[in-house]
Coordinates of C-alpha atoms in Angstrom, one line a residue:
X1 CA 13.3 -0.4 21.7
X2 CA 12.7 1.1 18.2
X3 CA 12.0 4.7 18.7
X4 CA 13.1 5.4 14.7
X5 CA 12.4 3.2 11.9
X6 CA 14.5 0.1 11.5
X7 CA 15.7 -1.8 8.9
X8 CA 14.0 -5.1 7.9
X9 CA 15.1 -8.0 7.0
X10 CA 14.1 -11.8 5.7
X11 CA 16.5 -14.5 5.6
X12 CA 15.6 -17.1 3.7
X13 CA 12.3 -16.8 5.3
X14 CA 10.2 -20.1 4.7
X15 CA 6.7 -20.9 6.0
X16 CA 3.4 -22.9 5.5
X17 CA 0.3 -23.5 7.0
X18 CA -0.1 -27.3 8.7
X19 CA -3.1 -27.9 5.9
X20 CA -1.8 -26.3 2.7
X21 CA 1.1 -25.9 1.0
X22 CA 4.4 -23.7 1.5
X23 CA 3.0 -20.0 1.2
X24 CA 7.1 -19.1 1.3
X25 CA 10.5 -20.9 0.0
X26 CA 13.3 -18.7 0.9
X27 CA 12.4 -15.4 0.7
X28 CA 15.3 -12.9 1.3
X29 CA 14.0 -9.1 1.1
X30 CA 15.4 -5.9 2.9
X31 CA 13.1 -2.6 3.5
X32 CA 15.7 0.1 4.5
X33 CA 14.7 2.4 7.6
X34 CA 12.0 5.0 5.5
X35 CA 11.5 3.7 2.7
X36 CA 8.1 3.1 1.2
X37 CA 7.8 -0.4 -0.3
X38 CA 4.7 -2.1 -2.2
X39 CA 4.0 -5.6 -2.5
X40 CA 1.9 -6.9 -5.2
X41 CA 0.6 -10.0 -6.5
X42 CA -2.8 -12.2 -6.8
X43 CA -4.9 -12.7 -4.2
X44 CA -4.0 -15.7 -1.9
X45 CA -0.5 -15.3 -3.2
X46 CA 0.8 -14.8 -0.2
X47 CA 0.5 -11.0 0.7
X48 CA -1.6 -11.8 4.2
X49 CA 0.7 -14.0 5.8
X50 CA 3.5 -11.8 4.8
X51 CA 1.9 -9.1 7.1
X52 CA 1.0 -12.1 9.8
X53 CA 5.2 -12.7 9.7
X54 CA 6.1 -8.8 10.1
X55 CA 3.8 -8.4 12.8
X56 CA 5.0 -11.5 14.7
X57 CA 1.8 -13.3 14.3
X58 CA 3.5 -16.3 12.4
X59 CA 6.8 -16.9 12.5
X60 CA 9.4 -18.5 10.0
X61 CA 9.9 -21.9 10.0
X62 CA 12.9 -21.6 8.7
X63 CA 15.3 -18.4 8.2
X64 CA 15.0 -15.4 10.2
X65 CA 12.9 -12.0 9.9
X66 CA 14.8 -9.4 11.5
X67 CA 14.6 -5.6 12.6
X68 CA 17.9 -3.6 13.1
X69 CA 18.5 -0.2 14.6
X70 CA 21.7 1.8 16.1
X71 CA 23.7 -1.6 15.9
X72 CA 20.6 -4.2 17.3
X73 CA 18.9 -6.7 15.6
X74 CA 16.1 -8.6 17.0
X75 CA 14.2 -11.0 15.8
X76 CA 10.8 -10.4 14.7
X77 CA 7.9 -11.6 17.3
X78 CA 4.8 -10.5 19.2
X79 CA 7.4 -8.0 21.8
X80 CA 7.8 -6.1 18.3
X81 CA 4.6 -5.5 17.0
X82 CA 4.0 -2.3 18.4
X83 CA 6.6 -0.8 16.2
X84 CA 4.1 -1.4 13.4
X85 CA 0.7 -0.1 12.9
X86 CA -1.7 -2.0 10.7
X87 CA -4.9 -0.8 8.6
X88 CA -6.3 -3.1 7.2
X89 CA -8.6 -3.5 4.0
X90 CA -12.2 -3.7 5.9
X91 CA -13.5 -1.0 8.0
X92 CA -12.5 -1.0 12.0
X93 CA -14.6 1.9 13.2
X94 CA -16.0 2.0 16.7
X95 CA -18.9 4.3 18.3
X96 CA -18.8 7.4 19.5
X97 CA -17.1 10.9 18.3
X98 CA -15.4 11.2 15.2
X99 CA -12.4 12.6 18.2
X100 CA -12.7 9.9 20.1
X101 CA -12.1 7.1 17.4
X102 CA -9.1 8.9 15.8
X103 CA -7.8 9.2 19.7
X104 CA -8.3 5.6 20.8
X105 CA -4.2 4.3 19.5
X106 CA -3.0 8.1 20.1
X107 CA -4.9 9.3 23.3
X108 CA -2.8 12.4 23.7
X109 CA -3.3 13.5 20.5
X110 CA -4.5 17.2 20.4
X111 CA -7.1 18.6 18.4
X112 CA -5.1 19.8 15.5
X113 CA -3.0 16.7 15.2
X114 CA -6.4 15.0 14.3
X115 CA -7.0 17.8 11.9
X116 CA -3.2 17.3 10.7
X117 CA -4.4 13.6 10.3
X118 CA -7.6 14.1 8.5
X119 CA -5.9 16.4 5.9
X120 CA -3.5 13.6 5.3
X121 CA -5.9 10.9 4.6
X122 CA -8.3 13.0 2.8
X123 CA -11.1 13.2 5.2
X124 CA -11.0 16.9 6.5
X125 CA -13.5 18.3 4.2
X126 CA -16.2 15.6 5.0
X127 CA -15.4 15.8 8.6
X128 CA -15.5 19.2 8.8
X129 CA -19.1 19.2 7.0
X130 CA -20.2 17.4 9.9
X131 CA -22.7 19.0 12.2
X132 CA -20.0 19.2 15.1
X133 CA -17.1 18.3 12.9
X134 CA -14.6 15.9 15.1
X135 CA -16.9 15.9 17.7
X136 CA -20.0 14.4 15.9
X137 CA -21.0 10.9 17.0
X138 CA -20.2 7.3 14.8
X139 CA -22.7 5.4 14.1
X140 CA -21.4 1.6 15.2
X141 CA -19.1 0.4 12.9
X142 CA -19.0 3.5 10.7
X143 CA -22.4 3.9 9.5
X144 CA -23.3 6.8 7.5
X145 CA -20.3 6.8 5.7
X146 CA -19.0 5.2 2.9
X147 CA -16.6 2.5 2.6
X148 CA -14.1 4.7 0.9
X149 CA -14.5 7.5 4.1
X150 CA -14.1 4.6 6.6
X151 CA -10.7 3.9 4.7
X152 CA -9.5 7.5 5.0
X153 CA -10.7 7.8 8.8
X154 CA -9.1 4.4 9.9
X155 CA -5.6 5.4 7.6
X156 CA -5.7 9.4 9.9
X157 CA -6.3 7.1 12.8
X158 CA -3.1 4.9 11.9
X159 CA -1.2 8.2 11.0
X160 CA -1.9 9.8 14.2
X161 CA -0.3 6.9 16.1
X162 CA 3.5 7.7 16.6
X163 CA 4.6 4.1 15.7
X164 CA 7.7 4.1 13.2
X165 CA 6.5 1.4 10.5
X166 CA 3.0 2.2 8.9
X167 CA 1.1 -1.2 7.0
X168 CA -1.4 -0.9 4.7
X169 CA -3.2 -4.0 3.4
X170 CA -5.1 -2.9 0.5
X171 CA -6.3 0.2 2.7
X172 CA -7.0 2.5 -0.5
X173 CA -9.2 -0.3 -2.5
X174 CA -12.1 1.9 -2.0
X175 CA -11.0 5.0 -3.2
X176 CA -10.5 6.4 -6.6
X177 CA -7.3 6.6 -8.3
X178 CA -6.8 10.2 -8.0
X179 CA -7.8 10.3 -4.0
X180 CA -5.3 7.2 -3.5
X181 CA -2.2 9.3 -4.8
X182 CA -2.9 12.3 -3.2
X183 CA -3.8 10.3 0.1
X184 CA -0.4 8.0 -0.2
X185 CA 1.6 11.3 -1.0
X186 CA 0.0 13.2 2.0
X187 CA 1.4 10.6 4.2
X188 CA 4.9 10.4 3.1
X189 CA 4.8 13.6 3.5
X190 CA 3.2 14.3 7.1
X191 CA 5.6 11.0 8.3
X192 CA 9.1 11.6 6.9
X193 CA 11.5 8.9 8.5
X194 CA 8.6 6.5 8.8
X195 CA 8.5 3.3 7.0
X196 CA 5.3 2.4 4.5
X197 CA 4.7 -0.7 3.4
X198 CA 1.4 -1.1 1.4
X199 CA 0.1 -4.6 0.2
X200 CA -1.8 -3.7 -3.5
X201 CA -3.3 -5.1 -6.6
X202 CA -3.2 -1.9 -7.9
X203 CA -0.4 -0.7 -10.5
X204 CA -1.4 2.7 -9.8
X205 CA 0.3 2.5 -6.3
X206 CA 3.6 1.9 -7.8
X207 CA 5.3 4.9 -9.6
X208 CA 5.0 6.6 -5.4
X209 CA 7.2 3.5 -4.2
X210 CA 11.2 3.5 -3.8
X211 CA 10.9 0.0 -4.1
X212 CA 8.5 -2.5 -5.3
X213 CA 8.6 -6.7 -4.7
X214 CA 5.9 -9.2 -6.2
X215 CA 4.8 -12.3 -4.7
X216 CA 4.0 -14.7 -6.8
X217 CA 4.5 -18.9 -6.5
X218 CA 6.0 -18.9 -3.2
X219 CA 8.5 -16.2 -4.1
X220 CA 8.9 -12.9 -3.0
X221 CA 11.5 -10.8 -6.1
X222 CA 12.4 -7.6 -5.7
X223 CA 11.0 -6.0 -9.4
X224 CA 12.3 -2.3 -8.7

């Protein structure tokens, strides 16, 4: 079990698809428990099935992908993917109340919690304008918002959820520059100890990383 955030690891980590061409060769990387890590590069480079191999959805064929915590190591696989929770880049929203959509990974979660939330990602003020605030019905799918306020609902969703690794694959595209630093610094703010990983063709992520690692021709190097 991985109650806090564990350390993980790639050893010479190589994989590719049965009808292309080796995505990896050998990629060694190491995100330390907490730490907020971005991975850029081009699309198709590579950035996807990175997240398909840390959430057990691939797995190496050859070298190891590893998690470690309070002395354990365990191979990365489908047992470990709840320790990770994943937004993606397009919009997952569901019907019914703003509430109930934030509350459907974090059921427990009380009402200021998904306030808490909503002030992280940016998206108290236009929830709160609401007619009944968190308690206003979706439409499916998120209409009547925009793409960028589906991003910031479905990242206070994610950040609600207690899970110790937080991935974001290009979950910020949609907003402006300004809105994406304050919404990436809310979060490492509200989840101190967590682990963010964020998957980005945007430079402007960058300067809020500890570390940062480009993919690019198979590779995965560590630039900062």
């Amino acid at each position: 079990d991985f109650d806090d955030a564990p350390e993980i690891e790639f050893r010479d980590v190589s994989f590719g698809y049965k009808n292309g061409g080796k995505v990896f060769s050998e990629v060694n990387l190491t995100v330390a428990p907490g730490e907020f890590a971005a991975f850029v590069g081009p699309s198709g480079g590579g950035k996807t099935t990175l997240l398909r191999l840390l959430l057990g959805l691939v797995k190496p064929q050859s070298g190891k992908a590893t998690l470690s915590a309070k002395g354990k190591t365990t191979e990365i696989s489908s047992a470990t993917r709840r320790i990770f929770t994943y937004v993606p880049q397009e919009k997952a929203m569901f019907s019914g109340t703003v509430a109930e959509m934030l509350r459907l990974f974090s059921p427990e979660a009380t009402d200021e919690e998904i306030n808490a939330a909503l002030k992280a990602a940016c998206a108290y003020d236009f929830v709160a304008a609401l007619p009944e605030g968190i308690n206003t019905p979706l439409g499916e799918r998120g209409a009547g918002f925009s793409e960028g306020q589906n991003q910031r609902l479905a990242i206070a969703r994610a950040v609600l959820r207690k899970a110790p690794v937080l991935l974001l694959d290009e979950a910020t595209s949609a907003l402006d520059l300004e809105t994406e630093r304050r919404v990436l610094e809310n979060i490492t703010a509200l989840c101190r100890g967590k682990t963010l990983i964020v998957m980005t063709h945007r430079e402007s992520v960058l300067p809020l990383c500890d570390s940062v690692y480009r993919i690019s021709g198979g590779k995965v190097e560590k630039v900062r």
